[in-house]
Short mmCIF file of C-alpha atoms in Angstrom, two decimals:
data_model
loop_
_atom_site.label_atom_id
_atom_site.label_comp_id
_atom_site.label_asym_id
_atom_site.label_seq_id
_atom_site.Cartn_x
_atom_site.Cartn_y
_atom_site.Cartn_z
CA TYR P 1 -2.42 6.96 15.25
CA SER P 2 -1.59 3.95 13.11
CA SER P 3 -4.25 2.85 10.62
CA GLY P 4 -5.01 -0.45 12.36
CA THR P 5 -4.86 -2.54 9.17
CA THR P 6 -3.25 -5.46 11.03
CA GLY P 7 -4.39 -4.77 14.60
CA LEU P 8 -5.68 -2.10 16.95
CA PRO P 9 -4.42 1.44 16.20
CA LYS P 10 -1.39 2.59 18.22
CA GLY P 11 -0.54 6.15 19.25
CA ILE P 12 2.69 7.27 17.55
CA VAL P 13 4.58 10.20 19.07
CA HIS P 14 5.81 12.79 16.54
CA THR P 15 7.99 15.66 17.73
CA HIS P 16 8.17 19.12 16.19
CA ALA P 17 11.56 18.14 14.77
CA ILE P 18 9.91 15.21 12.99
CA ARG P 19 7.29 17.50 11.48
CA ALA P 20 10.06 19.87 10.37
CA ALA P 21 11.76 16.91 8.69
CA TYR P 22 8.49 16.17 6.89
CA CYS P 23 8.66 19.72 5.48
CA THR P 24 12.13 19.30 4.03
CA SER P 25 12.38 15.60 3.16
CA PHE P 26 9.13 15.34 1.24
CA ALA P 27 9.38 18.76 -0.39
CA THR P 28 12.70 17.58 -1.83
CA SER P 29 11.55 14.07 -2.78
CA TYR P 30 8.35 15.23 -4.49
CA ARG P 31 9.88 18.34 -6.08
CA ILE P 32 7.38 20.63 -4.38
CA THR P 33 8.01 24.36 -4.85
CA PRO P 34 6.25 27.56 -3.72
CA GLU P 35 4.48 27.55 -7.10
CA SER P 36 3.08 24.03 -6.67
CA VAL P 37 -0.66 23.41 -6.37
CA ILE P 38 -1.42 20.45 -4.11
CA VAL P 39 -4.76 18.75 -3.49
CA HIS P 40 -5.61 16.37 -0.66
CA ALA P 41 -8.66 14.23 -1.30
CA GLY P 42 -8.67 11.93 1.72
CA SER P 43 -8.93 12.05 5.47
CA ILE P 44 -6.91 14.83 7.09
CA ILE P 45 -6.31 12.66 10.18
CA PHE P 46 -4.40 10.16 8.01
CA ASN P 47 -0.66 10.72 8.44
CA GLY P 48 -0.30 10.48 4.66
CA ALA P 49 -1.90 13.94 4.50
CA PHE P 50 1.22 15.39 6.12
CA LEU P 51 3.42 14.18 3.26
CA THR P 52 2.21 17.12 1.19
CA LEU P 53 0.55 19.33 3.83
CA MET P 54 3.80 20.05 5.71
CA PRO P 55 5.87 20.90 2.58
CA ALA P 56 3.01 23.13 1.36
CA PHE P 57 2.96 25.09 4.62
CA PHE P 58 6.77 25.21 4.73
CA LEU P 59 7.14 26.57 1.19
CA GLY P 60 3.92 28.57 0.94
CA ALA P 61 2.50 26.45 -1.86
CA THR P 62 -1.21 26.30 -2.66
CA PHE P 63 -3.00 23.53 -0.76
CA VAL P 64 -6.56 22.52 -1.70
CA LEU P 65 -8.45 20.33 0.76
CA MET P 66 -11.47 18.45 -0.56
CA LYS P 67 -14.35 18.08 1.85
CA ALA P 68 -14.75 14.43 0.89
CA PHE P 69 -13.30 12.12 -1.73
CA ASP P 70 -15.31 12.00 -4.95
CA PRO P 71 -13.47 10.71 -8.03
CA ALA P 72 -15.41 12.70 -10.64
CA ALA P 73 -15.20 15.90 -8.58
CA LEU P 74 -11.50 15.32 -8.00
CA ILE P 75 -10.74 15.02 -11.73
CA ALA P 76 -12.69 18.22 -12.37
CA LEU P 77 -10.84 20.00 -9.54
CA ILE P 78 -7.42 18.93 -10.84
CA ASP P 79 -8.33 20.22 -14.29
CA ARG P 80 -9.80 23.48 -12.98
CA GLU P 81 -7.11 24.36 -10.41
CA LYS P 82 -4.17 23.06 -12.49
CA VAL P 83 -3.09 20.81 -9.64
CA THR P 84 0.54 19.69 -9.78
CA HIS P 85 0.77 17.23 -6.86
CA ILE P 86 -1.54 14.68 -5.28
CA ILE P 87 -1.09 11.65 -3.04
CA MET P 88 -3.78 8.99 -2.70
CA VAL P 89 -4.23 5.48 -1.36
CA PRO P 90 -4.63 2.71 -3.98
CA SER P 91 -8.42 2.45 -3.63
CA GLN P 92 -8.71 6.15 -4.52
CA ILE P 93 -6.35 5.79 -7.49
CA LEU P 94 -8.44 2.89 -8.81
CA ALA P 95 -11.61 4.94 -8.35
CA ILE P 96 -10.40 7.82 -10.52
CA MET P 97 -8.98 5.40 -13.12
CA HIS P 98 -12.48 3.94 -13.53
CA GLU P 99 -14.14 7.33 -14.05
CA ASP P 100 -15.33 8.15 -17.56
CA THR P 101 -13.56 11.52 -17.37
CA PHE P 102 -10.16 9.98 -16.49
CA SER P 103 -7.83 11.08 -19.29
CA HIS P 104 -4.45 12.60 -19.97
CA ASP P 105 -6.01 15.90 -21.07
CA ARG P 106 -8.01 16.34 -17.86
CA LEU P 107 -5.00 15.49 -15.66
CA LYS P 108 -2.14 16.88 -17.73
CA SER P 109 -1.23 19.50 -15.09
CA LEU P 110 -0.11 16.77 -12.67
CA GLU P 111 3.62 16.61 -12.11
CA MET P 112 3.36 13.94 -9.43
CA LEU P 113 0.66 11.38 -8.68
CA GLY P 114 1.71 9.54 -5.54
CA SER P 115 0.54 6.31 -3.99
CA VAL P 116 0.79 5.63 -0.27
CA GLY P 117 -0.66 3.39 2.43
CA ALA P 118 -0.63 0.03 0.62
CA PRO P 119 0.97 -1.49 -2.48
CA LEU P 120 -0.56 -0.57 -5.82
CA HIS P 121 -0.57 -3.71 -7.95
CA LEU P 122 1.67 -3.82 -11.03
CA GLU P 123 -1.30 -4.24 -13.39
CA HIS P 124 -2.68 -0.90 -12.22
CA LYS P 125 0.71 0.84 -12.31
CA GLU P 126 1.17 -0.15 -15.94
CA ALA P 127 -2.30 1.14 -16.83
CA LEU P 128 -1.57 4.43 -15.07
CA GLN P 129 1.75 4.80 -16.89
CA ARG P 130 0.02 4.44 -20.25
CA VAL P 131 -2.36 7.34 -19.56
CA LEU P 132 -0.14 9.54 -17.37
CA PRO P 133 3.48 8.70 -18.15
CA ASP P 134 6.35 9.73 -15.85
CA ARG P 135 4.19 11.10 -13.04
CA PHE P 136 3.75 8.14 -10.71
CA SER P 137 5.58 8.05 -7.38
CA GLU P 138 5.17 5.47 -4.64
CA LEU P 139 5.95 5.77 -0.95
CA TYR P 140 6.44 2.75 1.25
CA GLY P 141 6.69 3.55 4.91
CA LEU P 142 5.45 3.60 8.43
CA THR P 143 4.07 6.46 10.48
CA GLU P 144 6.55 5.19 13.08
CA GLY P 145 9.22 6.81 10.98
CA PHE P 146 10.87 5.11 8.03
CA VAL P 147 10.15 5.46 4.30
CA THR P 148 11.39 4.64 0.84
CA ILE P 149 10.26 6.59 -2.21
CA LEU P 150 10.07 5.45 -5.82
CA ASP P 151 10.81 8.55 -7.85
CA LYS P 152 8.75 9.20 -10.96
CA TYR P 153 11.87 9.03 -13.14
CA ASP P 154 12.96 5.70 -11.64
CA PHE P 155 9.46 4.26 -11.97
CA PRO P 156 9.62 3.12 -15.63
CA LYS P 157 12.70 0.95 -15.03
CA LYS P 158 11.89 -0.17 -11.46
CA MET P 159 8.11 -0.50 -11.72
CA SER P 160 7.80 -3.33 -9.17
CA SER P 161 9.98 -1.55 -6.62
CA VAL P 162 8.97 0.85 -3.84
CA GLY P 163 12.12 2.90 -4.29
CA THR P 164 15.06 3.85 -2.14
CA PRO P 165 15.47 5.69 1.19
CA PRO P 166 15.54 9.50 0.82
CA PRO P 167 18.68 11.40 1.87
CA LEU P 168 19.48 11.06 5.60
CA PHE P 169 17.54 7.77 5.84
CA GLU P 170 19.14 4.35 6.25
CA MET P 171 17.79 0.87 5.50
CA ARG P 172 18.75 -2.73 6.23
CA ILE P 173 17.24 -6.13 5.44
CA VAL P 174 17.73 -8.57 8.33
CA ASP P 175 17.01 -12.20 9.15
CA VAL P 176 15.14 -13.47 12.23
CA ASP P 177 18.33 -13.09 14.31
CA GLY P 178 18.91 -9.50 13.19
CA ASN P 179 21.79 -10.32 10.82
CA ASP P 180 22.10 -8.25 7.66
CA LEU P 181 21.12 -9.95 4.41
CA GLY P 182 22.51 -9.34 0.95
CA PRO P 183 20.83 -8.36 -2.32
CA ASP P 184 17.80 -10.41 -3.37
CA GLN P 185 17.50 -12.07 0.06
CA VAL P 186 14.07 -11.70 1.71
CA GLY P 187 14.04 -10.50 5.30
CA GLU P 188 12.52 -7.90 7.61
CA ILE P 189 12.79 -4.27 6.52
CA VAL P 190 14.59 -2.20 9.15
CA GLY P 191 15.27 1.52 8.90
CA ARG P 192 15.85 4.84 10.61
CA GLY P 193 15.90 8.51 9.72
CA PRO P 194 14.99 12.05 10.79
CA ILE P 195 11.29 11.16 11.14
CA THR P 196 11.73 8.07 13.35
CA MET P 197 9.43 8.27 16.37
CA PRO P 198 10.72 8.39 19.94
CA GLY P 199 8.10 5.73 20.77
CA TYR P 200 4.47 4.69 21.03
CA TYR P 201 2.22 6.79 23.24
CA LYS P 202 2.17 5.32 26.76
CA ARG P 203 3.26 1.91 25.42
CA PRO P 204 6.91 1.33 26.34
CA ASP P 205 6.36 -2.40 25.85
CA LEU P 206 5.50 -1.91 22.18
CA THR P 207 8.26 0.67 21.74
CA GLU P 208 10.85 -1.81 22.99
CA LYS P 209 9.77 -4.33 20.35
CA ALA P 210 9.65 -1.82 17.50
CA ILE P 211 12.84 0.19 18.11
CA ARG P 212 16.06 -1.67 18.83
CA ASP P 213 19.41 0.12 19.02
CA GLY P 214 17.84 3.09 17.23
CA TRP P 215 16.53 1.01 14.32
CA LEU P 216 12.83 0.72 13.54
CA PHE P 217 11.75 -2.86 12.84
CA SER P 218 8.89 -2.60 10.37
CA GLY P 219 7.35 -6.06 10.58
CA ASP P 220 7.30 -6.04 6.77
CA LEU P 221 9.20 -8.40 4.49
CA GLY P 222 11.20 -7.32 1.48
CA TYR P 223 14.50 -7.43 -0.36
CA VAL P 224 16.80 -5.00 -2.18
CA ASP P 225 18.25 -5.44 -5.62
CA ALA P 226 21.85 -4.77 -6.64
CA ASP P 227 21.00 -1.08 -7.18
CA GLY P 228 19.61 -0.66 -3.65
CA PHE P 229 15.92 -0.49 -4.64
CA LEU P 230 13.49 -2.05 -2.17
CA TYR P 231 10.92 -4.64 -3.25
CA LEU P 232 8.07 -5.21 -0.81
CA VAL P 233 7.12 -8.87 -0.40
CA ASP P 234 4.37 -8.66 2.23
CA ARG P 235 3.58 -7.93 5.86
CA GLN P 236 4.79 -10.56 8.29
CA LYS P 237 1.33 -10.55 9.90
CA ASP P 238 -0.34 -11.18 6.52
CA MET P 239 1.98 -14.04 5.55
CA ILE P 240 0.25 -17.42 5.28
CA ILE P 241 2.08 -20.57 6.34
CA SER P 242 0.60 -23.46 4.35
CA GLY P 243 2.11 -26.92 4.80
CA GLY P 244 5.16 -25.29 6.40
CA VAL P 245 5.78 -23.06 3.36
CA ASN P 246 5.56 -19.25 3.38
CA VAL P 247 2.78 -17.95 1.11
CA TYR P 248 2.70 -14.22 0.40
CA PRO P 249 -0.82 -12.90 -0.35
CA ARG P 250 0.53 -10.15 -2.55
CA ASP P 251 1.94 -12.70 -5.03
CA ILE P 252 -1.55 -14.16 -5.47
CA GLU P 253 -3.18 -10.71 -5.65
CA GLU P 254 -0.82 -9.63 -8.45
CA ILE P 255 -2.08 -12.58 -10.53
CA MET P 256 -5.77 -12.13 -9.75
CA VAL P 257 -5.93 -8.43 -10.67
CA GLN P 258 -4.87 -9.41 -14.19
CA HIS P 259 -8.30 -11.00 -14.72
CA PRO P 260 -10.52 -8.48 -16.52
CA ALA P 261 -13.47 -9.18 -14.19
CA VAL P 262 -11.51 -8.27 -11.04
CA ARG P 263 -11.34 -4.68 -9.87
CA GLU P 264 -9.82 -5.23 -6.41
CA VAL P 265 -8.66 -8.28 -4.49
CA ALA P 266 -7.60 -9.06 -0.92
CA VAL P 267 -6.05 -12.43 -0.09
CA PHE P 268 -5.82 -13.72 3.49
CA GLY P 269 -5.17 -16.99 5.28
CA VAL P 270 -7.68 -19.08 7.24
CA PRO P 271 -7.14 -22.17 9.41
CA ASP P 272 -6.97 -25.50 7.59
CA GLU P 273 -6.87 -28.92 9.25
CA LYS P 274 -4.51 -30.40 6.67
CA TRP P 275 -2.22 -27.51 5.75
CA GLY P 276 -2.36 -25.30 8.86
CA GLU P 277 -3.51 -22.32 6.79
CA THR P 278 -4.89 -21.90 3.29
CA PRO P 279 -5.46 -18.79 1.12
CA ILE P 280 -8.90 -17.24 0.58
CA ALA P 281 -9.48 -14.42 -1.92
CA ALA P 282 -12.07 -11.67 -1.55
CA VAL P 283 -12.77 -9.75 -4.75
CA ILE P 284 -14.67 -6.71 -5.94
CA ALA P 285 -15.92 -7.26 -9.49
CA GLU P 286 -15.17 -4.92 -12.37
CA PRO P 287 -18.65 -3.59 -13.24
CA ASN P 288 -17.95 -2.89 -16.91
CA VAL P 289 -17.14 -6.46 -18.01
CA ALA P 290 -19.04 -9.72 -18.16
CA PRO P 291 -19.37 -11.23 -14.67
CA VAL P 292 -17.55 -14.44 -13.73
CA THR P 293 -18.53 -16.87 -10.99
CA PRO P 294 -16.32 -17.18 -7.90
CA GLU P 295 -15.63 -20.83 -8.78
CA ALA P 296 -14.57 -19.93 -12.32
CA LEU P 297 -12.30 -17.19 -10.96
CA ARG P 298 -10.78 -19.64 -8.49
CA THR P 299 -10.07 -22.10 -11.31
CA TRP P 300 -8.56 -19.37 -13.51
CA THR P 301 -6.34 -18.14 -10.69
CA ASN P 302 -5.09 -21.57 -9.71
CA ASP P 303 -4.37 -22.36 -13.36
CA HIS P 304 -2.12 -19.28 -13.48
CA ILE P 305 -0.32 -20.01 -10.20
CA GLU P 306 2.80 -22.11 -10.59
CA ALA P 307 3.37 -23.17 -6.98
CA ARG P 308 0.86 -25.68 -5.63
CA TYR P 309 1.06 -24.27 -2.10
CA GLN P 310 -0.15 -20.85 -3.37
CA LYS P 311 -3.41 -22.14 -4.82
CA ILE P 312 -6.49 -20.56 -3.28
CA ARG P 313 -9.21 -22.61 -1.65
CA LYS P 314 -12.10 -20.24 -2.21
CA VAL P 315 -13.10 -16.93 -3.79
CA ILE P 316 -15.73 -14.74 -2.16
CA SER P 317 -17.37 -11.83 -3.94
CA LEU P 318 -18.00 -8.56 -2.06
CA GLU P 319 -19.64 -5.34 -3.19
CA SER P 320 -17.07 -3.30 -1.23
CA PHE P 321 -14.18 -3.75 1.19
CA PRO P 322 -14.10 -2.37 4.73
CA ARG P 323 -11.76 0.62 4.78
CA SER P 324 -9.98 2.65 7.42
CA SER P 325 -10.60 6.40 7.68
CA SER P 326 -7.70 6.88 5.28
CA GLY P 327 -9.17 4.52 2.69
CA LYS P 328 -6.90 1.55 3.34
CA THR P 329 -8.39 -1.92 2.93
CA LEU P 330 -8.86 -3.66 6.29
CA LYS P 331 -7.97 -7.28 5.57
CA ARG P 332 -8.39 -8.27 9.20
CA ALA P 333 -12.03 -7.14 9.05
CA ILE P 334 -12.65 -9.14 5.85
CA LYS P 335 -11.05 -12.20 7.43
CA ALA P 336 -13.00 -11.83 10.68
CA ALA P 337 -16.31 -11.51 8.80
CA TYR P 338 -15.48 -14.55 6.68
CA LEU P 339 -14.56 -16.68 9.70
CA GLU P 340 -17.66 -15.56 11.57
CA GLY P 341 -19.82 -16.46 8.58
CA SER P 342 -18.14 -19.86 8.26
CA GLU P 343 -18.73 -20.61 11.92
CA GLU P 344 -22.38 -19.57 11.62
CA ALA P 345 -22.79 -21.82 8.57
CA SER P 346 -21.26 -24.72 10.49
CA ARG P 347 -23.66 -24.20 13.39
CA ARG P 348 -26.64 -24.21 11.00
CA ARG P 349 -25.44 -27.45 9.44
#
């Protein structure tokens, strides 16, 4: 099932041939061998688990399954078991990076530390590269069956990219009419490959929208550079239209995470009488630095944003974000809670 980050979860049909392709494609891309030691620290029902689980079974590698994610216990386990490969969602990566025991010496056995499920902000990638150089790999993709992978050796020179399609996968960037776009032109990411689903479970209506002429339409926006590397702009469903101009939450998030008092941020759009929509930022504070007020953070962010239409209207501080079972941040739940609270406040007034 899909994670439901932008809507209700959908059943995604995977054939045995697709699972076999998981064995070969990801074993090759992540350089997994029979001697590899892999740990999975998240939910086993998350499709991201299969990115390393299937290659491990296929090759006979060692696979360690944690009962539950615990950042301190995970660092100790990696050190003790000499783990070579791990894939986590960004919230888990941030959690281990903030542990006192996070160090190169404790994690030196890692050959690949992968990120999946959501973009990891550039600020955090750079910090990770300083402590664990030439190990980071990022996968962009859909359980529906298309991926790109940023290889650990491409990462230093293409740090903002999410990589290229693996062998046997194809990718296009198209406009609203389905026409192919050239390098550096933003459009919808479309792809296909050996893991592309035959369809959604008992939902031919949704299948017809997602798969057209054998191509999977992702609903995500991005562009490719002259070398064929994909750069993710944002989800179409997350895009904010303010005053008729497209505002991408990720652009604002990349700025806000540079503030030392911000640990995590989620930007979303809310209705606005004047502009149609306006950006709101929810943040989790960094506990080890001096606190900053939401208003001060809003001012700092807007001072660092060049485009007027990207400026945020409000910052809200949360102790934690709602997450899916796989650990992905549920922006729709944050937005719904904010709107419900605003409506309640209006009724009280």
